[in-house]
CSV table of C-alpha atoms in Angstrom, one decimal:
chain,number,residue,atom,x,y,z
A,1,MET,CA,163.9,55.3,173.5
A,2,ASP,CA,164.1,51.8,171.6
A,3,PHE,CA,166.9,54.0,169.1
A,4,ASN,CA,168.7,55.4,172.0
A,5,VAL,CA,169.1,51.9,173.9
A,6,LYS,CA,170.5,50.0,170.7
A,7,LYS,CA,172.8,53.1,170.1
A,8,LEU,CA,173.7,52.4,174.0
A,9,ALA,CA,174.3,48.7,173.4
A,10,SER,CA,176.3,49.2,170.4
A,11,ASP,CA,178.6,51.9,171.9
A,12,ALA,CA,178.8,49.6,174.7
A,13,GLY,CA,180.0,46.6,172.6
A,14,VAL,CA,182.4,48.9,170.5
A,15,PHE,CA,184.0,50.1,173.9
A,16,PHE,CA,184.3,46.4,175.4
A,17,SER,CA,185.9,45.5,172.1
A,18,ARG,CA,188.3,48.3,172.3
A,19,ALA,CA,189.3,47.4,175.9
A,20,MET,CA,189.4,43.7,175.1
A,21,GLN,CA,192.0,44.5,172.0
A,22,PHE,CA,193.8,46.8,174.3
A,23,THR,CA,194.3,44.4,177.2
A,24,GLU,CA,195.6,41.8,174.8
A,25,GLU,CA,197.9,44.2,173.0
A,26,LYS,CA,199.5,44.8,176.8
A,27,LEU,CA,199.7,41.2,177.8
A,28,GLY,CA,201.1,40.2,174.2
A,29,GLN,CA,198.2,38.3,173.0
A,30,ALA,CA,197.0,40.4,170.0
A,31,GLU,CA,199.1,42.1,167.3
A,32,LYS,CA,199.1,46.2,166.9
A,33,THR,CA,199.3,47.9,164.0
A,34,GLU,CA,202.6,50.1,163.9
A,35,LEU,CA,202.3,53.5,162.9
A,36,ASP,CA,205.5,54.4,160.5
A,37,ALA,CA,208.9,55.8,161.7
A,38,HIS,CA,208.2,59.2,160.3
A,39,PHE,CA,204.7,59.6,161.9
A,40,GLU,CA,205.9,58.2,165.2
A,41,ASN,CA,208.9,61.0,164.9
A,42,LEU,CA,206.1,63.6,164.7
A,43,LEU,CA,204.3,62.3,168.0
A,44,ALA,CA,207.5,62.3,169.7
A,45,ARG,CA,208.2,66.1,168.6
A,46,ALA,CA,204.8,66.9,169.4
A,47,ASP,CA,204.8,65.6,173.0
A,48,SER,CA,208.2,67.4,173.6
A,49,THR,CA,207.0,70.7,172.4
A,50,LYS,CA,204.2,70.3,174.8
A,51,ASN,CA,206.3,69.5,177.7
A,52,TRP,CA,208.6,72.1,177.3
A,53,THR,CA,206.2,74.7,176.3
A,54,GLU,CA,204.5,74.0,179.8
A,55,LYS,CA,207.8,74.3,181.3
A,56,ILE,CA,208.8,77.6,179.7
A,57,LEU,CA,205.3,78.8,180.5
A,58,ARG,CA,205.1,78.3,183.8
A,59,GLN,CA,208.9,79.2,184.5
A,60,THR,CA,208.1,82.5,182.9
A,61,GLU,CA,205.0,83.2,185.2
A,62,VAL,CA,207.3,83.1,188.0
A,63,LEU,CA,209.8,85.2,186.7
A,64,LEU,CA,207.3,88.0,186.1
A,65,GLN,CA,205.5,87.3,189.1
A,66,PRO,CA,207.5,85.7,191.8
A,67,ASN,CA,204.3,85.7,194.2
A,68,PRO,CA,202.4,82.8,194.0
A,69,SER,CA,199.3,84.2,195.7
A,70,ALA,CA,199.4,87.2,192.8
A,71,ARG,CA,199.5,84.5,190.0
A,72,VAL,CA,196.8,82.4,191.4
A,73,GLU,CA,194.8,85.5,191.6
A,74,GLU,CA,195.8,86.3,188.1
A,75,PHE,CA,194.8,83.0,187.1
A,76,LEU,CA,191.3,83.0,188.6
A,77,TYR,CA,190.6,86.3,186.7
A,78,GLU,CA,191.5,85.0,183.6
A,79,LYS,CA,189.3,82.1,184.2
A,80,LEU,CA,186.4,84.4,184.8
A,81,ASP,CA,187.1,86.5,181.8
A,82,ARG,CA,187.6,89.5,184.1
A,83,LYS,CA,190.1,92.2,183.8
A,84,VAL,CA,193.2,91.4,185.9
A,85,PRO,CA,192.8,94.9,188.6
A,86,SER,CA,196.1,96.9,188.5
A,87,ARG,CA,198.9,95.9,191.1
A,88,VAL,CA,201.7,98.2,192.6
A,89,THR,CA,205.1,96.8,192.0
A,90,ASN,CA,207.5,96.4,194.6
A,91,GLY,CA,209.8,99.5,193.1
A,92,GLU,CA,206.5,101.6,193.5
A,93,LEU,CA,205.8,100.8,197.0
A,94,LEU,CA,209.2,101.4,198.1
A,95,ALA,CA,209.2,104.9,196.5
A,96,GLN,CA,206.1,105.7,198.1
A,97,TYR,CA,207.6,104.5,201.5
A,98,MET,CA,210.8,106.6,200.6
A,99,THR,CA,209.0,109.5,199.5
A,100,GLU,CA,206.9,109.6,203.1
A,101,ALA,CA,210.0,109.0,205.0
A,102,ALA,CA,211.7,112.0,203.5
A,103,ASN,CA,208.9,114.4,204.1
A,104,ASP,CA,208.8,113.1,207.9
A,105,PHE,CA,212.3,113.7,208.5
A,106,GLY,CA,212.5,116.9,206.0
A,107,PRO,CA,213.1,117.1,202.6
A,108,GLY,CA,215.5,119.9,203.0
A,109,THR,CA,217.9,117.7,205.1
A,110,PRO,CA,220.9,115.5,203.4
A,111,TYR,CA,219.2,112.3,204.2
A,112,GLY,CA,215.6,113.6,203.3
A,113,LYS,CA,217.0,115.0,199.9
A,114,THR,CA,218.5,111.7,199.0
A,115,LEU,CA,215.5,109.4,200.0
A,116,ILE,CA,213.7,111.9,197.6
A,117,LYS,CA,216.2,111.1,194.9
A,118,VAL,CA,216.2,107.4,195.5
A,119,GLY,CA,212.8,107.1,195.7
A,120,GLU,CA,212.2,108.5,192.3
A,121,THR,CA,214.3,106.3,190.5
A,122,GLN,CA,212.6,103.5,192.2
A,123,ARG,CA,209.4,104.5,191.1
A,124,ARG,CA,210.7,104.8,187.5
A,125,LEU,CA,212.1,101.1,188.1
A,126,GLY,CA,209.0,99.9,189.3
A,127,ALA,CA,206.8,101.5,185.9
A,128,ALA,CA,209.6,99.9,183.6
A,129,GLU,CA,209.1,96.7,185.4
A,130,ARG,CA,205.1,97.1,184.8
A,131,ASP,CA,205.7,97.8,181.0
A,132,PHE,CA,207.8,94.8,180.8
A,133,ILE,CA,205.7,92.5,182.4
A,134,HIS,CA,202.7,93.7,180.4
A,135,SER,CA,205.0,93.5,177.1
A,136,ALA,CA,206.1,89.6,178.0
A,137,SER,CA,202.5,88.7,178.7
A,138,ILE,CA,201.4,89.6,175.3
A,139,ASN,CA,204.0,88.7,173.2
A,140,PHE,CA,205.2,85.7,174.9
A,141,LEU,CA,202.9,84.3,177.1
A,142,THR,CA,199.8,84.7,175.4
A,143,PRO,CA,201.0,82.7,172.4
A,144,LEU,CA,202.4,80.0,174.5
A,145,ARG,CA,198.8,79.5,176.3
A,146,ASN,CA,197.1,80.0,173.0
A,147,PHE,CA,199.1,76.6,171.7
A,148,LEU,CA,198.5,74.7,175.0
A,149,GLU,CA,194.7,75.5,175.5
A,150,GLY,CA,194.0,75.6,171.4
A,151,ASP,CA,195.9,73.8,168.9
A,152,TRP,CA,197.4,71.2,171.4
A,153,ARG,CA,194.0,70.2,172.4
A,154,THR,CA,192.9,69.6,169.0
A,155,ILE,CA,196.1,67.4,168.5
A,156,SER,CA,195.3,65.6,171.9
A,157,LYS,CA,191.6,65.1,170.6
A,158,GLU,CA,192.4,63.8,167.2
A,159,ARG,CA,195.0,61.4,168.9
A,160,ARG,CA,192.5,59.7,170.8
A,161,ILE,CA,190.1,59.3,167.8
A,162,LEU,CA,193.4,57.6,166.1
A,163,GLN,CA,193.9,55.6,168.9
A,164,ASN,CA,190.5,54.1,168.8
A,165,ARG,CA,190.2,53.7,165.0
A,166,ARG,CA,193.7,51.5,165.5
A,167,LEU,CA,191.9,49.3,168.0
A,168,ASP,CA,188.9,49.0,166.2
A,169,LEU,CA,190.9,48.3,162.9
A,170,ASP,CA,193.0,45.5,164.7
A,171,ALA,CA,189.9,43.7,166.7
A,172,CYS,CA,188.6,43.7,163.1
A,173,LYS,CA,191.8,42.0,162.1
A,174,ALA,CA,191.5,39.3,164.8
A,175,ARG,CA,188.1,38.7,164.1
A,176,LEU,CA,188.7,38.1,160.4
A,177,LYS,CA,191.7,35.7,161.4
A,178,LYS,CA,189.7,33.8,163.9
A,179,ALA,CA,187.0,33.6,161.2
A,180,LYS,CA,189.6,32.1,158.4
A,181,ALA,CA,190.7,29.8,161.1
A,182,ALA,CA,186.9,28.5,161.5
A,183,GLU,CA,186.5,28.5,157.8
A,184,ALA,CA,189.3,25.9,157.3
A,185,LYS,CA,187.4,23.3,159.1
A,186,ALA,CA,183.9,24.1,158.4
A,187,ALA,CA,182.5,25.8,155.0
A,188,LEU,CA,179.3,27.4,157.2
A,189,TRP,CA,182.0,30.1,158.3
A,190,SER,CA,182.1,31.6,155.0
A,191,ASP,CA,179.4,34.1,155.9
A,192,GLU,CA,181.3,35.3,159.0
A,193,VAL,CA,184.6,35.6,156.9
A,194,GLU,CA,182.9,37.9,154.3
A,195,LYS,CA,181.5,40.2,157.2
A,196,ALA,CA,184.8,40.2,159.0
A,197,GLU,CA,186.5,41.5,155.5
A,198,HIS,CA,183.9,44.1,155.2
A,199,GLU,CA,184.3,45.5,158.5
A,200,LEU,CA,188.1,45.4,158.2
A,201,ARG,CA,187.8,47.4,155.0
A,202,LEU,CA,185.6,50.1,156.7
A,203,THR,CA,188.1,50.1,159.7
A,204,GLN,CA,190.8,50.4,157.5
A,205,THR,CA,189.4,53.3,155.6
A,206,GLU,CA,188.6,55.2,158.8
A,207,PHE,CA,191.7,54.5,160.3
A,208,ASP,CA,193.6,55.8,157.3
A,209,ARG,CA,191.4,59.0,157.2
A,210,GLN,CA,192.2,59.7,160.6
A,211,ALA,CA,195.7,59.2,160.2
A,212,GLU,CA,196.1,61.5,157.7
A,213,VAL,CA,194.2,64.0,159.7
A,214,THR,CA,196.3,63.6,162.5
A,215,ARG,CA,199.5,63.7,160.8
A,216,LEU,CA,198.8,67.3,158.9
A,217,LEU,CA,198.1,68.6,162.7
A,218,LEU,CA,201.5,67.2,163.9
A,219,GLU,CA,203.4,68.6,160.7
A,220,GLY,CA,201.8,71.8,161.8
A,221,ILE,CA,204.1,72.0,165.1
A,222,SER,CA,206.7,73.3,162.7
A,223,SER,CA,204.7,76.3,162.4
A,224,THR,CA,204.1,76.6,165.9
A,225,HIS,CA,208.0,76.5,166.5
A,226,VAL,CA,208.4,79.1,164.0
A,227,ASN,CA,205.6,81.3,165.7
A,228,HIS,CA,207.1,80.7,169.2
A,229,LEU,CA,210.7,81.7,167.8
A,230,ARG,CA,209.4,85.1,166.9
A,231,CYS,CA,207.7,85.4,170.1
A,232,LEU,CA,210.7,84.7,171.8
A,233,HIS,CA,212.5,87.3,170.1
A,234,GLU,CA,210.2,89.9,171.1
A,235,PHE,CA,210.5,88.6,174.7
A,236,VAL,CA,214.2,89.3,174.6
A,237,GLU,CA,214.0,92.6,173.2
A,238,SER,CA,211.5,94.0,175.8
A,239,GLN,CA,214.2,92.0,178.5
A,240,THR,CA,216.8,93.9,177.2
A,241,ASN,CA,215.0,97.2,176.8
A,242,TYR,CA,214.0,96.8,180.4
A,243,TYR,CA,217.1,96.2,181.7
A,244,ALA,CA,218.8,99.0,179.5
A,245,GLN,CA,216.3,101.2,181.4
A,246,CYS,CA,216.9,100.0,184.6
A,247,TYR,CA,220.9,100.2,184.1
A,248,GLN,CA,220.4,103.8,183.1
A,249,TYR,CA,218.3,104.9,185.8
A,250,MET,CA,220.5,103.7,188.3
A,251,LEU,CA,223.5,105.2,186.6
A,252,ASP,CA,221.8,108.6,186.5
A,253,LEU,CA,220.9,108.0,190.1
A,254,GLN,CA,224.7,107.1,191.0
A,255,LYS,CA,225.9,110.1,189.4
A,256,GLN,CA,223.3,112.3,191.3
A,257,LEU,CA,224.3,110.6,194.7
A,258,GLY,CA,227.9,111.2,194.0
A,259,SER,CA,227.5,114.9,193.4
A,260,SER,CA,225.5,115.3,196.4
A,261,LYS,CA,228.2,113.3,198.8
A,262,GLY,CA,230.9,115.8,197.0
A,263,GLU,CA,228.8,119.0,198.1
A,264,ILE,CA,228.2,117.2,201.7
A,265,PHE,CA,232.0,116.3,201.5
A,266,SER,CA,233.1,119.5,200.8
A,267,GLY,CA,230.7,121.4,202.9
A,268,THR,CA,232.0,119.5,205.8
A,269,PHE,CA,235.5,120.2,205.2
A,270,VAL,CA,235.1,123.6,205.0
A,271,GLY,CA,233.7,123.7,208.5
A,272,ASN,CA,236.8,121.6,209.7
A,273,ALA,CA,238.7,124.2,208.2
A,274,GLU,CA,237.5,127.2,210.2
A,275,SER,CA,237.3,125.5,213.4
A,276,THR,CA,241.2,124.4,213.2
A,277,SER,CA,243.4,126.1,215.4
A,278,PRO,CA,246.8,127.5,214.1
A,279,PRO,CA,250.0,125.9,215.6
A,280,PRO,CA,251.7,127.7,218.2
A,281,ALA,CA,254.1,130.4,217.8
A,282,ALA,CA,256.6,128.2,219.4
A,283,ALA,CA,256.5,125.5,217.5
A,284,SER,CA,259.2,124.2,215.4
A,285,PRO,CA,259.6,125.4,211.6
A,286,PRO,CA,257.2,123.6,209.3
A,287,ALA,CA,258.4,120.1,208.4
A,288,VAL,CA,257.0,117.0,207.3
A,289,ALA,CA,255.9,114.7,210.4
A,290,ALA,CA,255.2,110.9,210.2
A,291,THR,CA,251.8,111.0,212.0
A,292,THR,CA,250.7,107.7,213.2
A,293,LEU,CA,246.9,107.5,211.5
A,294,PRO,CA,244.7,104.6,210.6
A,295,ALA,CA,245.2,103.9,206.7
A,296,VAL,CA,242.3,103.1,204.5
A,297,PRO,CA,242.7,99.6,203.8
A,298,THR,CA,244.8,98.6,200.4
A,299,ILE,CA,244.8,102.5,200.1
A,300,PRO,CA,247.8,104.6,200.8
A,301,VAL,CA,247.6,107.4,202.9
A,302,VAL,CA,249.5,110.7,202.4
A,303,PRO,CA,251.2,112.0,205.7
A,304,THR,CA,250.0,115.3,206.7
A,305,ILE,CA,251.9,118.5,206.9
A,306,VAL,CA,252.3,120.4,209.9
A,307,GLY,CA,250.8,123.6,209.6
A,308,VAL,CA,248.8,122.9,206.8
A,309,PRO,CA,244.9,122.3,207.5
A,310,ASN,CA,244.3,119.0,207.0
A,311,THR,CA,241.3,119.2,204.4
A,312,VAL,CA,240.7,117.3,200.9
A,313,ALA,CA,239.8,120.5,199.2
A,314,GLU,CA,243.2,122.5,200.1
A,315,SER,CA,245.3,119.1,199.5
A,316,VAL,CA,244.1,118.7,196.1
A,317,LEU,CA,244.7,122.4,195.3
A,318,ASN,CA,247.8,122.7,196.7
A,319,PRO,CA,249.8,119.5,194.9
A,320,ASN,CA,253.3,121.0,196.0
A,321,GLU,CA,252.4,120.8,199.8
A,322,VAL,CA,250.8,117.3,199.5
A,323,LYS,CA,252.7,114.5,198.1
A,324,PRO,CA,251.5,111.3,197.3
A,325,PRO,CA,253.5,108.4,198.7
A,326,ALA,CA,256.6,107.2,197.0
A,327,SER,CA,255.4,103.7,196.6
A,328,GLY,CA,252.3,101.8,197.3
A,329,THR,CA,249.9,104.0,195.2
A,330,ARG,CA,247.3,101.9,193.0
A,331,LYS,CA,245.8,102.2,189.6
A,332,ALA,CA,242.3,102.1,188.9
A,333,ARG,CA,240.0,101.6,185.8
A,334,VAL,CA,237.1,103.9,185.6
A,335,LEU,CA,234.1,102.0,185.0
A,336,TYR,CA,231.8,104.9,183.7
A,337,ASP,CA,231.9,108.6,182.8
A,338,TYR,CA,231.8,111.2,186.0
A,339,GLU,CA,231.1,114.7,185.8
A,340,ALA,CA,233.0,116.9,188.1
A,341,ALA,CA,230.6,118.8,190.5
A,342,ASP,CA,233.3,121.5,191.4
A,343,SER,CA,236.7,122.4,191.2
A,344,THR,CA,238.0,119.8,193.9
A,345,GLU,CA,236.7,116.7,192.0
A,346,LEU,CA,238.3,115.2,188.9
A,347,ALA,CA,236.2,114.3,185.9
A,348,LEU,CA,236.5,110.9,184.8
A,349,LEU,CA,236.0,109.1,181.5
A,350,ALA,CA,235.0,105.5,181.3
A,351,ASP,CA,237.8,102.8,180.9
A,352,GLU,CA,240.7,105.6,181.4
A,353,MET,CA,243.2,104.5,183.8
A,354,ILE,CA,244.6,106.6,186.9
A,355,THR,CA,246.5,106.6,190.2
A,356,VAL,CA,244.7,107.0,193.0
A,357,TYR,CA,245.3,107.0,197.1
A,358,SER,CA,243.7,108.5,200.1
A,359,LEU,CA,244.3,111.1,202.5
A,360,PRO,CA,244.0,111.3,206.3
A,361,GLY,CA,240.2,111.7,207.5
A,362,MET,CA,239.2,111.2,203.9
A,363,ASP,CA,235.5,109.6,203.5
A,364,PRO,CA,236.0,106.4,202.7
A,365,ASP,CA,233.8,106.4,199.4
A,366,TRP,CA,236.4,109.1,198.2
A,367,LEU,CA,239.8,108.9,197.3
A,368,ILE,CA,242.3,111.2,195.4
A,369,GLY,CA,242.8,110.4,191.8
A,370,GLU,CA,245.6,111.5,189.8
A,371,ARG,CA,245.8,111.8,185.4
A,372,GLY,CA,249.2,113.7,184.6
A,373,ASN,CA,249.1,117.0,186.2
A,374,GLN,CA,245.4,116.9,187.1
A,375,LYS,CA,244.4,115.8,190.8
A,376,GLY,CA,241.0,115.7,192.5
A,377,LYS,CA,238.6,113.8,194.5
A,378,VAL,CA,237.0,110.3,192.7
A,379,PRO,CA,234.3,108.6,194.0
A,380,VAL,CA,235.0,105.3,194.7
A,381,THR,CA,232.2,103.4,193.1
A,382,TYR,CA,233.2,104.5,189.8
A,383,LEU,CA,236.5,102.7,189.7
A,384,GLU,CA,237.7,99.0,189.8
A,385,LEU,CA,240.7,99.1,191.6
A,386,LEU,CA,243.8,97.2,190.2
A,387,SER,CA,246.4,95.4,192.0
């Protein structure tokens, strides 16, 4: 008990001495041992690394999981050292709703078929998102957390010890200075000077040793940057693969929907052609009549031909009967490859240039495309209309 009291008193004395030295330094009443410029640069670089690592970590977590409640839940599971339960992604949940809606509306209906196709793509997108989040968490977030919770805590601890050693050193320097000043007035203070010099040598040795330990840890920040650089490359690769998968899935879906739309469009026109009544016998001979119909914006409309059924399929298959407008046709650049679903459509190759225009009554999502002597329907979503 007596030893503990003495130790407590000694620790209290050291703490009081450091507090006094720190306060006098802040007030400009005491000298402070300055670290060399290289050491100060290492400290500044370490602080900058810590601050930016925290910001990058937090924002990456927001990117991977925008829901703050879910992030808090994952944080608690991590602190409790328990496995985070698997969570359904938004894409997978949307896929489930679309599939259930398709079954309710009828999977054989056009709307139901489309819901099933889109739902399947959303499921694949959700699975790709899950894989990306898992990969990014392991290869990028985990190393950043390990640095903040491991290496940085060690550096901070050694820096605090170095700060205490410096305060002890400067306090000893101040005591020695006072002892020498008193010695000049009275020889009786020689013992105090020797004691102050001895304490100064000890504190200087401890300070130098701690400064070297801290310096080695700070120089290790360069290795941390190399490690984080490698992790960053892995994160970019994972993100690239994820977006490439999403792009491919959506491109496949777009082609499926384009083909389905063409089938629906063709079937609708066949029904219209069968119900169209032939012109009266007393009608005048076939002649081109300028029928006034609303035109598709920015796309010229081909006038109809009296006596010719107003169907896209027949217009495409009979280019001699339907002529493109004399002026105002537009050029379009093909964005993606497109495979024609039937003979009424025109197959497309990415980056090629074609001429496009519209026909009366056409689905606004489709245009007539011409490439040389070839002509057929093309989906608008595959085109970039040029002026």
